[in-house]
PDB file of N, CA and C in Angstrom:
ATOM      1  N   MET M   1      77.761  22.911 -12.041  1.00 52.00           N
ATOM      2  CA  MET M   1      78.188  24.249 -11.665  1.00 52.00           C
ATOM      3  C   MET M   1      79.669  24.200 -11.328  1.00 52.00           C
ATOM      4  N   PRO M   2      80.483  24.994 -11.973  1.00 54.00           N
ATOM      5  CA  PRO M   2      81.908  25.017 -11.662  1.00 54.00           C
ATOM      6  C   PRO M   2      82.142  25.465 -10.231  1.00 54.00           C
ATOM      7  N   ILE M   3      83.152  24.914  -9.604  1.00 53.00           N
ATOM      8  CA  ILE M   3      83.423  25.243  -8.207  1.00 53.00           C
ATOM      9  C   ILE M   3      83.680  26.729  -8.043  1.00 53.00           C
ATOM     10  N   GLY M   4      84.331  27.354  -8.986  1.00 53.00           N
ATOM     11  CA  GLY M   4      84.644  28.774  -8.877  1.00 53.00           C
ATOM     12  C   GLY M   4      83.418  29.664  -8.897  1.00 53.00           C
ATOM     13  N   SER M   5      82.265  29.152  -9.323  1.00 49.00           N
ATOM     14  CA  SER M   5      81.091  30.006  -9.409  1.00 49.00           C
ATOM     15  C   SER M   5      80.262  29.991  -8.133  1.00 49.00           C
ATOM     16  N   LEU M   6      80.610  29.152  -7.168  1.00 52.00           N
ATOM     17  CA  LEU M   6      79.845  29.120  -5.926  1.00 52.00           C
ATOM     18  C   LEU M   6      79.928  30.470  -5.226  1.00 52.00           C
ATOM     19  N   GLY M   7      78.777  30.954  -4.787  1.00 53.00           N
ATOM     20  CA  GLY M   7      78.748  32.207  -4.056  1.00 53.00           C
ATOM     21  C   GLY M   7      78.912  33.439  -4.916  1.00 53.00           C
ATOM     22  N   ARG M   8      78.846  33.290  -6.207  1.00 50.00           N
ATOM     23  CA  ARG M   8      78.996  34.442  -7.091  1.00 50.00           C
ATOM     24  C   ARG M   8      77.702  34.715  -7.822  1.00 50.00           C
ATOM     25  N   SER M   9      77.477  35.961  -8.127  1.00 49.00           N
ATOM     26  CA  SER M   9      76.311  36.308  -8.925  1.00 49.00           C
ATOM     27  C   SER M   9      76.622  36.053 -10.389  1.00 49.00           C
ATOM     28  N   LYS M  10      75.640  36.226 -11.258  1.00 53.00           N
ATOM     29  CA  LYS M  10      75.841  35.977 -12.682  1.00 53.00           C
ATOM     30  C   LYS M  10      76.892  36.903 -13.282  1.00 53.00           C
ATOM     31  N   SER M  11      77.116  38.042 -12.661  1.00 54.00           N
ATOM     32  CA  SER M  11      78.110  38.975 -13.189  1.00 54.00           C
ATOM     33  C   SER M  11      79.528  38.577 -12.792  1.00 54.00           C
ATOM     34  N   GLY M  12      79.664  37.542 -11.942  1.00 55.00           N
ATOM     35  CA  GLY M  12      80.990  37.090 -11.553  1.00 55.00           C
ATOM     36  C   GLY M  12      81.461  37.672 -10.231  1.00 55.00           C
ATOM     37  N   ARG M  13      80.740  38.663  -9.706  1.00 55.00           N
ATOM     38  CA  ARG M  13      81.122  39.246  -8.418  1.00 55.00           C
ATOM     39  C   ARG M  13      80.545  38.405  -7.289  1.00 55.00           C
ATOM     40  N   HIS M  14      81.199  38.454  -6.137  1.00 56.00           N
ATOM     41  CA  HIS M  14      80.665  37.761  -4.963  1.00 56.00           C
ATOM     42  C   HIS M  14      79.401  38.464  -4.497  1.00 56.00           C
ATOM     43  N   ARG M  15      78.455  37.666  -4.018  1.00 54.00           N
ATOM     44  CA  ARG M  15      77.225  38.252  -3.469  1.00 54.00           C
ATOM     45  C   ARG M  15      77.510  38.796  -2.082  1.00 54.00           C
ATOM     46  N   PRO M  16      76.871  39.904  -1.742  1.00 59.00           N
ATOM     47  CA  PRO M  16      76.973  40.373  -0.360  1.00 59.00           C
ATOM     48  C   PRO M  16      76.376  39.308   0.560  1.00 59.00           C
ATOM     49  N   ALA M  17      76.871  39.237   1.790  1.00 59.00           N
ATOM     50  CA  ALA M  17      76.467  38.181   2.718  1.00 59.00           C
ATOM     51  C   ALA M  17      74.957  38.137   2.943  1.00 59.00           C
ATOM     52  N   GLY M  18      74.286  39.262   2.959  1.00 59.00           N
ATOM     53  CA  GLY M  18      72.860  39.290   3.244  1.00 59.00           C
ATOM     54  C   GLY M  18      71.959  39.108   2.036  1.00 59.00           C
ATOM     55  N   GLU M  19      72.533  39.040   0.840  1.00 55.00           N
ATOM     56  CA  GLU M  19      71.725  38.934  -0.378  1.00 55.00           C
ATOM     57  C   GLU M  19      71.164  37.520  -0.509  1.00 55.00           C
ATOM     58  N   PRO M  20      69.833  37.389  -0.630  1.00 55.00           N
ATOM     59  CA  PRO M  20      69.244  36.050  -0.726  1.00 55.00           C
ATOM     60  C   PRO M  20      69.582  35.396  -2.055  1.00 55.00           C
ATOM     61  N   GLN M  21      69.726  34.084  -2.022  1.00 55.00           N
ATOM     62  CA  GLN M  21      69.968  33.326  -3.235  1.00 55.00           C
ATOM     63  C   GLN M  21      68.643  33.109  -3.935  1.00 55.00           C
ATOM     64  N   GLU M  22      68.619  33.236  -5.235  1.00 55.00           N
ATOM     65  CA  GLU M  22      67.402  33.008  -5.997  1.00 55.00           C
ATOM     66  C   GLU M  22      67.396  31.574  -6.490  1.00 55.00           C
ATOM     67  N   THR M  23      66.665  30.709  -5.769  1.00 57.00           N
ATOM     68  CA  THR M  23      66.534  29.325  -6.191  1.00 57.00           C
ATOM     69  C   THR M  23      65.077  28.936  -6.142  1.00 57.00           C
ATOM     70  N   LEU M  24      64.660  28.200  -7.129  1.00 60.00           N
ATOM     71  CA  LEU M  24      63.297  27.698  -7.171  1.00 60.00           C
ATOM     72  C   LEU M  24      63.341  26.198  -6.961  1.00 60.00           C
ATOM     73  N   PRO M  25      62.354  25.659  -6.216  1.00 61.00           N
ATOM     74  CA  PRO M  25      62.370  24.211  -6.008  1.00 61.00           C
ATOM     75  C   PRO M  25      62.125  23.471  -7.321  1.00 61.00           C
ATOM     76  N   ASP M  26      62.823  22.383  -7.501  1.00 69.00           N
ATOM     77  CA  ASP M  26      62.657  21.547  -8.675  1.00 69.00           C
ATOM     78  C   ASP M  26      61.735  20.404  -8.273  1.00 69.00           C
ATOM     79  N   GLU M  27      60.437  20.546  -8.584  1.00 71.00           N
ATOM     80  CA  GLU M  27      59.435  19.572  -8.160  1.00 71.00           C
ATOM     81  C   GLU M  27      59.730  18.178  -8.701  1.00 71.00           C
ATOM     82  N   GLU M  28      60.176  18.084  -9.946  1.00 71.00           N
ATOM     83  CA  GLU M  28      60.456  16.786 -10.537  1.00 71.00           C
ATOM     84  C   GLU M  28      61.614  16.103  -9.812  1.00 71.00           C
ATOM     85  N   LEU M  29      62.659  16.858  -9.513  1.00 71.00           N
ATOM     86  CA  LEU M  29      63.797  16.301  -8.783  1.00 71.00           C
ATOM     87  C   LEU M  29      63.369  15.896  -7.379  1.00 71.00           C
ATOM     88  N   THR M  30      62.576  16.723  -6.724  1.00 70.00           N
ATOM     89  CA  THR M  30      62.099  16.414  -5.384  1.00 70.00           C
ATOM     90  C   THR M  30      61.301  15.118  -5.372  1.00 70.00           C
ATOM     91  N   SER M  31      60.403  14.959  -6.335  1.00 68.00           N
ATOM     92  CA  SER M  31      59.605  13.740  -6.420  1.00 68.00           C
ATOM     93  C   SER M  31      60.483  12.524  -6.676  1.00 68.00           C
ATOM     94  N   TYR M  32      61.451  12.678  -7.567  1.00 67.00           N
ATOM     95  CA  TYR M  32      62.356  11.577  -7.894  1.00 67.00           C
ATOM     96  C   TYR M  32      63.159  11.156  -6.668  1.00 67.00           C
ATOM     97  N   LEU M  33      63.704  12.125  -5.959  1.00 68.00           N
ATOM     98  CA  LEU M  33      64.490  11.814  -4.768  1.00 68.00           C
ATOM     99  C   LEU M  33      63.622  11.201  -3.680  1.00 68.00           C
ATOM    100  N   ALA M  34      62.391  11.671  -3.550  1.00 70.00           N
ATOM    101  CA  ALA M  34      61.476  11.106  -2.557  1.00 70.00           C
ATOM    102  C   ALA M  34      61.165   9.653  -2.887  1.00 70.00           C
ATOM    103  N   ALA M  35      61.054   9.337  -4.173  1.00 68.00           N
ATOM    104  CA  ALA M  35      60.793   7.960  -4.580  1.00 68.00           C
ATOM    105  C   ALA M  35      61.993   7.063  -4.291  1.00 68.00           C
ATOM    106  N   LEU M  36      63.200   7.610  -4.432  1.00 67.00           N
ATOM    107  CA  LEU M  36      64.402   6.827  -4.157  1.00 67.00           C
ATOM    108  C   LEU M  36      64.616   6.607  -2.667  1.00 67.00           C
ATOM    109  N   ALA M  37      64.284   7.601  -1.866  1.00 65.00           N
ATOM    110  CA  ALA M  37      64.479   7.521  -0.411  1.00 65.00           C
ATOM    111  C   ALA M  37      63.185   7.933   0.272  1.00 65.00           C
ATOM    112  N   PRO M  38      62.200   7.035   0.328  1.00 53.00           N
ATOM    113  CA  PRO M  38      60.901   7.403   0.892  1.00 53.00           C
ATOM    114  C   PRO M  38      60.992   7.778   2.361  1.00 53.00           C
ATOM    115  N   ASP M  39      60.024   8.576   2.800  1.00 53.00           N
ATOM    116  CA  ASP M  39      59.953   8.980   4.202  1.00 53.00           C
ATOM    117  C   ASP M  39      59.851   7.739   5.078  1.00 53.00           C
ATOM    118  N   SER M  40      60.307   7.857   6.305  1.00 48.00           N
ATOM    119  CA  SER M  40      60.264   6.712   7.214  1.00 48.00           C
ATOM    120  C   SER M  40      58.839   6.318   7.561  1.00 48.00           C
ATOM    121  N   ASP M  41      57.860   7.223   7.370  1.00 48.00           N
ATOM    122  CA  ASP M  41      56.479   6.877   7.700  1.00 48.00           C
ATOM    123  C   ASP M  41      55.815   6.046   6.603  1.00 48.00           C
ATOM    124  N   ASN M  42      56.444   5.929   5.448  1.00 48.00           N
ATOM    125  CA  ASN M  42      55.905   5.076   4.390  1.00 48.00           C
ATOM    126  C   ASN M  42      56.203   3.630   4.742  1.00 48.00           C
ATOM    127  N   GLU M  43      55.208   2.798   4.741  1.00 48.00           N
ATOM    128  CA  GLU M  43      55.367   1.414   5.142  1.00 48.00           C
ATOM    129  C   GLU M  43      55.643   0.533   3.926  1.00 48.00           C
ATOM    130  N   THR M  44      56.746   0.781   3.258  1.00 45.00           N
ATOM    131  CA  THR M  44      56.996   0.083   2.005  1.00 45.00           C
ATOM    132  C   THR M  44      57.208  -1.411   2.211  1.00 45.00           C
ATOM    133  N   THR M  45      57.983  -1.814   3.206  1.00 44.00           N
ATOM    134  CA  THR M  45      58.221  -3.236   3.372  1.00 44.00           C
ATOM    135  C   THR M  45      57.086  -3.918   4.113  1.00 44.00           C
ATOM    136  N   ALA M  46      56.501  -3.266   5.086  1.00 46.00           N
ATOM    137  CA  ALA M  46      55.440  -3.883   5.880  1.00 46.00           C
ATOM    138  C   ALA M  46      54.173  -4.107   5.061  1.00 46.00           C
ATOM    139  N   SER M  47      53.930  -3.274   4.063  1.00 52.00           N
ATOM    140  CA  SER M  47      52.695  -3.406   3.298  1.00 52.00           C
ATOM    141  C   SER M  47      52.912  -4.089   1.948  1.00 52.00           C
ATOM    142  N   GLY M  48      54.064  -4.697   1.742  1.00 53.00           N
ATOM    143  CA  GLY M  48      54.289  -5.457   0.529  1.00 53.00           C
ATOM    144  C   GLY M  48      54.781  -4.651  -0.651  1.00 53.00           C
ATOM    145  N   PHE M  49      55.314  -3.465  -0.434  1.00 56.00           N
ATOM    146  CA  PHE M  49      55.781  -2.628  -1.524  1.00 56.00           C
ATOM    147  C   PHE M  49      57.301  -2.672  -1.663  1.00 56.00           C
ATOM    148  N   GLY M  50      57.945  -3.671  -1.083  1.00 68.00           N
ATOM    149  CA  GLY M  50      59.397  -3.750  -1.110  1.00 68.00           C
ATOM    150  C   GLY M  50      59.975  -3.747  -2.520  1.00 68.00           C
ATOM    151  N   SER M  51      59.277  -4.336  -3.478  1.00 77.00           N
ATOM    152  CA  SER M  51      59.760  -4.362  -4.854  1.00 77.00           C
ATOM    153  C   SER M  51      58.833  -3.551  -5.748  1.00 77.00           C
ATOM    154  N   ALA M  52      58.473  -2.376  -5.279  1.00 78.00           N
ATOM    155  CA  ALA M  52      57.503  -1.532  -5.964  1.00 78.00           C
ATOM    156  C   ALA M  52      58.067  -0.915  -7.239  1.00 78.00           C
ATOM    157  N   GLN M  53      57.190  -0.640  -8.176  1.00 85.00           N
ATOM    158  CA  GLN M  53      57.518   0.096  -9.401  1.00 85.00           C
ATOM    159  C   GLN M  53      57.281   1.574  -9.118  1.00 85.00           C
ATOM    160  N   VAL M  54      58.165   2.426  -9.554  1.00 86.00           N
ATOM    161  CA  VAL M  54      58.016   3.864  -9.365  1.00 86.00           C
ATOM    162  C   VAL M  54      57.419   4.463 -10.631  1.00 86.00           C
ATOM    163  N   TYR M  55      56.345   5.230 -10.477  1.00 87.00           N
ATOM    164  CA  TYR M  55      55.710   5.923 -11.589  1.00 87.00           C
ATOM    165  C   TYR M  55      55.842   7.422 -11.373  1.00 87.00           C
ATOM    166  N   GLN M  56      56.059   8.127 -12.453  1.00 89.00           N
ATOM    167  CA  GLN M  56      56.101   9.582 -12.384  1.00 89.00           C
ATOM    168  C   GLN M  56      54.718  10.096 -12.729  1.00 89.00           C
ATOM    169  N   LEU M  57      54.211  10.999 -11.928  1.00 86.00           N
ATOM    170  CA  LEU M  57      52.868  11.527 -12.102  1.00 86.00           C
ATOM    171  C   LEU M  57      52.959  13.031 -12.344  1.00 86.00           C
ATOM    172  N   ARG M  58      52.447  13.477 -13.469  1.00 91.00           N
ATOM    173  CA  ARG M  58      52.435  14.914 -13.765  1.00 91.00           C
ATOM    174  C   ARG M  58      51.027  15.433 -13.559  1.00 91.00           C
ATOM    175  N   LEU M  59      50.909  16.467 -12.742  1.00 92.00           N
ATOM    176  CA  LEU M  59      49.616  17.071 -12.448  1.00 92.00           C
ATOM    177  C   LEU M  59      49.629  18.534 -12.868  1.00 92.00           C
ATOM    178  N   GLN M  60      48.472  19.018 -13.248  1.00 95.00           N
ATOM    179  CA  GLN M  60      48.358  20.447 -13.512  1.00 95.00           C
ATOM    180  C   GLN M  60      48.587  21.182 -12.199  1.00 95.00           C
ATOM    181  N   LEU M  61      49.006  22.430 -12.289  1.00 96.00           N
ATOM    182  CA  LEU M  61      49.363  23.215 -11.111  1.00 96.00           C
ATOM    183  C   LEU M  61      48.263  23.221 -10.059  1.00 96.00           C
ATOM    184  N   MET M  62      47.021  23.438 -10.487  1.00 96.00           N
ATOM    185  CA  MET M  62      45.913  23.496  -9.524  1.00 96.00           C
ATOM    186  C   MET M  62      45.706  22.147  -8.828  1.00 96.00           C
ATOM    187  N   ALA M  63      45.798  21.060  -9.578  1.00 95.00           N
ATOM    188  CA  ALA M  63      45.631  19.729  -8.997  1.00 95.00           C
ATOM    189  C   ALA M  63      46.779  19.431  -8.033  1.00 95.00           C
ATOM    190  N   ASN M  64      47.977  19.832  -8.386  1.00 95.00           N
ATOM    191  CA  ASN M  64      49.134  19.626  -7.524  1.00 95.00           C
ATOM    192  C   ASN M  64      48.973  20.378  -6.207  1.00 95.00           C
ATOM    193  N   GLU M  65      48.525  21.621  -6.282  1.00 96.00           N
ATOM    194  CA  GLU M  65      48.315  22.409  -5.065  1.00 96.00           C
ATOM    195  C   GLU M  65      47.223  21.787  -4.195  1.00 96.00           C
ATOM    196  N   GLN M  66      46.157  21.309  -4.830  1.00 97.00           N
ATOM    197  CA  GLN M  66      45.074  20.676  -4.084  1.00 97.00           C
ATOM    198  C   GLN M  66      45.572  19.402  -3.393  1.00 97.00           C
ATOM    199  N   LEU M  67      46.366  18.605  -4.090  1.00 96.00           N
ATOM    200  CA  LEU M  67      46.928  17.386  -3.512  1.00 96.00           C
ATOM    201  C   LEU M  67      47.809  17.727  -2.312  1.00 96.00           C
ATOM    202  N   LYS M  68      48.644  18.751  -2.442  1.00 96.00           N
ATOM    203  CA  LYS M  68      49.515  19.158  -1.338  1.00 96.00           C
ATOM    204  C   LYS M  68      48.698  19.607  -0.124  1.00 96.00           C
ATOM    205  N   GLU M  69      47.638  20.384  -0.372  1.00 97.00           N
ATOM    206  CA  GLU M  69      46.793  20.871   0.724  1.00 97.00           C
ATOM    207  C   GLU M  69      46.098  19.710   1.435  1.00 97.00           C
ATOM    208  N   LEU M  70      45.540  18.780   0.661  1.00 96.00           N
ATOM    209  CA  LEU M  70      44.860  17.631   1.251  1.00 96.00           C
ATOM    210  C   LEU M  70      45.838  16.758   2.035  1.00 96.00           C
ATOM    211  N   ALA M  71      47.022  16.567   1.499  1.00 96.00           N
ATOM    212  CA  ALA M  71      48.036  15.770   2.196  1.00 96.00           C
ATOM    213  C   ALA M  71      48.436  16.445   3.509  1.00 96.00           C
ATOM    214  N   ALA M  72      48.613  17.742   3.480  1.00 96.00           N
ATOM    215  CA  ALA M  72      48.983  18.468   4.701  1.00 96.00           C
ATOM    216  C   ALA M  72      47.880  18.354   5.759  1.00 96.00           C
ATOM    217  N   GLU M  73      46.623  18.462   5.331  1.00 97.00           N
ATOM    218  CA  GLU M  73      45.494  18.310   6.262  1.00 97.00           C
ATOM    219  C   GLU M  73      45.503  16.933   6.908  1.00 97.00           C
ATOM    220  N   ARG M  74      45.926  15.934   6.153  1.00 96.00           N
ATOM    221  CA  ARG M  74      45.939  14.548   6.639  1.00 96.00           C
ATOM    222  C   ARG M  74      47.283  14.173   7.255  1.00 96.00           C
ATOM    223  N   GLN M  75      48.175  15.131   7.352  1.00 96.00           N
ATOM    224  CA  GLN M  75      49.515  14.960   7.922  1.00 96.00           C
ATOM    225  C   GLN M  75      50.269  13.801   7.262  1.00 96.00           C
ATOM    226  N   THR M  76      50.277  13.829   5.940  1.00 95.00           N
ATOM    227  CA  THR M  76      51.014  12.838   5.160  1.00 95.00           C
ATOM    228  C   THR M  76      51.655  13.556   3.982  1.00 95.00           C
ATOM    229  N   SER M  77      52.367  12.818   3.171  1.00 95.00           N
ATOM    230  CA  SER M  77      52.995  13.421   1.998  1.00 95.00           C
ATOM    231  C   SER M  77      52.058  13.315   0.798  1.00 95.00           C
ATOM    232  N   PRO M  78      52.213  14.196  -0.182  1.00 95.00           N
ATOM    233  CA  PRO M  78      51.414  14.081  -1.403  1.00 95.00           C
ATOM    234  C   PRO M  78      51.628  12.728  -2.086  1.00 95.00           C
ATOM    235  N   GLN M  79      52.864  12.220  -2.064  1.00 93.00           N
ATOM    236  CA  GLN M  79      53.156  10.930  -2.685  1.00 93.00           C
ATOM    237  C   GLN M  79      52.396   9.809  -1.988  1.00 93.00           C
ATOM    238  N   ALA M  80      52.394   9.813  -0.663  1.00 94.00           N
ATOM    239  CA  ALA M  80      51.700   8.766   0.093  1.00 94.00           C
ATOM    240  C   ALA M  80      50.196   8.833  -0.147  1.00 94.00           C
ATOM    241  N   LEU M  81      49.642  10.043  -0.210  1.00 95.00           N
ATOM    242  CA  LEU M  81      48.213  10.199  -0.446  1.00 95.00           C
ATOM    243  C   LEU M  81      47.832   9.720  -1.839  1.00 95.00           C
ATOM    244  N   ALA M  82      48.611  10.080  -2.842  1.00 95.00           N
ATOM    245  CA  ALA M  82      48.341   9.639  -4.214  1.00 95.00           C
ATOM    246  C   ALA M  82      48.444   8.115  -4.312  1.00 95.00           C
ATOM    247  N   THR M  83      49.427   7.530  -3.654  1.00 93.00           N
ATOM    248  CA  THR M  83      49.575   6.076  -3.654  1.00 93.00           C
ATOM    249  C   THR M  83      48.365   5.413  -3.007  1.00 93.00           C
ATOM    250  N   GLU M  84      47.924   5.969  -1.888  1.00 95.00           N
ATOM    251  CA  GLU M  84      46.746   5.426  -1.202  1.00 95.00           C
ATOM    252  C   GLU M  84      45.524   5.468  -2.117  1.00 95.00           C
ATOM    253  N   TRP M  85      45.341   6.579  -2.825  1.00 95.00           N
ATOM    254  CA  TRP M  85      44.188   6.711  -3.710  1.00 95.00           C
ATOM    255  C   TRP M  85      44.255   5.714  -4.865  1.00 95.00           C
ATOM    256  N   VAL M  86      45.433   5.531  -5.433  1.00 95.00           N
ATOM    257  CA  VAL M  86      45.577   4.576  -6.539  1.00 95.00           C
ATOM    258  C   VAL M  86      45.267   3.170  -6.044  1.00 95.00           C
ATOM    259  N   MET M  87      45.774   2.815  -4.875  1.00 95.00           N
ATOM    260  CA  MET M  87      45.523   1.478  -4.333  1.00 95.00           C
ATOM    261  C   MET M  87      44.025   1.276  -4.056  1.00 95.00           C
ATOM    262  N   GLN M  88      43.365   2.312  -3.529  1.00 96.00           N
ATOM    263  CA  GLN M  88      41.914   2.222  -3.296  1.00 96.00           C
ATOM    264  C   GLN M  88      41.166   2.038  -4.610  1.00 96.00           C
ATOM    265  N   ARG M  89      41.562   2.769  -5.625  1.00 96.00           N
ATOM    266  CA  ARG M  89      40.897   2.666  -6.916  1.00 96.00           C
ATOM    267  C   ARG M  89      41.111   1.288  -7.551  1.00 96.00           C
ATOM    268  N   LEU M  90      42.321   0.759  -7.457  1.00 95.00           N
ATOM    269  CA  LEU M  90      42.590  -0.568  -7.988  1.00 95.00           C
ATOM    270  C   LEU M  90      41.756  -1.625  -7.278  1.00 95.00           C
ATOM    271  N   GLU M  91      41.614  -1.480  -5.976  1.00 95.00           N
ATOM    272  CA  GLU M  91      40.769  -2.409  -5.208  1.00 95.00           C
ATOM    273  C   GLU M  91      39.313  -2.300  -5.669  1.00 95.00           C
ATOM    274  N   TRP M  92      38.838  -1.077  -5.867  1.00 95.00           N
ATOM    275  CA  TRP M  92      37.466  -0.846  -6.330  1.00 95.00           C
ATOM    276  C   TRP M  92      37.261  -1.446  -7.727  1.00 95.00           C
ATOM    277  N   GLU M  93      38.222  -1.232  -8.619  1.00 95.00           N
ATOM    278  CA  GLU M  93      38.141  -1.769  -9.974  1.00 95.00           C
ATOM    279  C   GLU M  93      38.081  -3.291  -9.946  1.00 95.00           C
ATOM    280  N   ALA M  94      38.882  -3.912  -9.092  1.00 94.00           N
ATOM    281  CA  ALA M  94      38.884  -5.367  -8.985  1.00 94.00           C
ATOM    282  C   ALA M  94      37.525  -5.875  -8.505  1.00 94.00           C
ATOM    283  N   ARG M  95      36.912  -5.186  -7.554  1.00 93.00           N
ATOM    284  CA  ARG M  95      35.574  -5.583  -7.069  1.00 93.00           C
ATOM    285  C   ARG M  95      34.543  -5.454  -8.168  1.00 93.00           C
ATOM    286  N   GLN M  96      34.638  -4.404  -8.993  1.00 93.00           N
ATOM    287  CA  GLN M  96      33.684  -4.184 -10.072  1.00 93.00           C
ATOM    288  C   GLN M  96      33.790  -5.289 -11.129  1.00 93.00           C
ATOM    289  N   ARG M  97      34.976  -5.809 -11.316  1.00 92.00           N
ATOM    290  CA  ARG M  97      35.203  -6.846 -12.320  1.00 92.00           C
ATOM    291  C   ARG M  97      34.938  -8.237 -11.752  1.00 92.00           C
ATOM    292  N   GLY M  98      34.692  -8.320 -10.448  1.00 85.00           N
ATOM    293  CA  GLY M  98      34.410  -9.595  -9.825  1.00 85.00           C
ATOM    294  C   GLY M  98      35.637 -10.415  -9.489  1.00 85.00           C
ATOM    295  N   HIS M  99      36.792  -9.788  -9.416  1.00 62.00           N
ATOM    296  CA  HIS M  99      38.038 -10.525  -9.102  1.00 62.00           C
ATOM    297  C   HIS M  99      38.341 -10.461  -7.648  1.00 62.00           C
TER     298      HIS M  99
END
């Protein structure tokens, strides 16, 4: 975004002070940034994830909303909840294979 366009509407005029900015959250960017700088409640080093691989997960809108709701109920982030579920499933798979 050019510096001269800050605070201007698409027509080039300045926005009135009370006019709300129309911005939509960029979920992909948010997820990427969260992966780069995880919340302090994520125990990445204490639980052995210091050299973790980052995976991008695409969910349908309904599944994403459900994940967010469940994470909020559990007072955690959607990323932390999804990670916990994957780790539980991997542990279960290993038990099924006898490893």
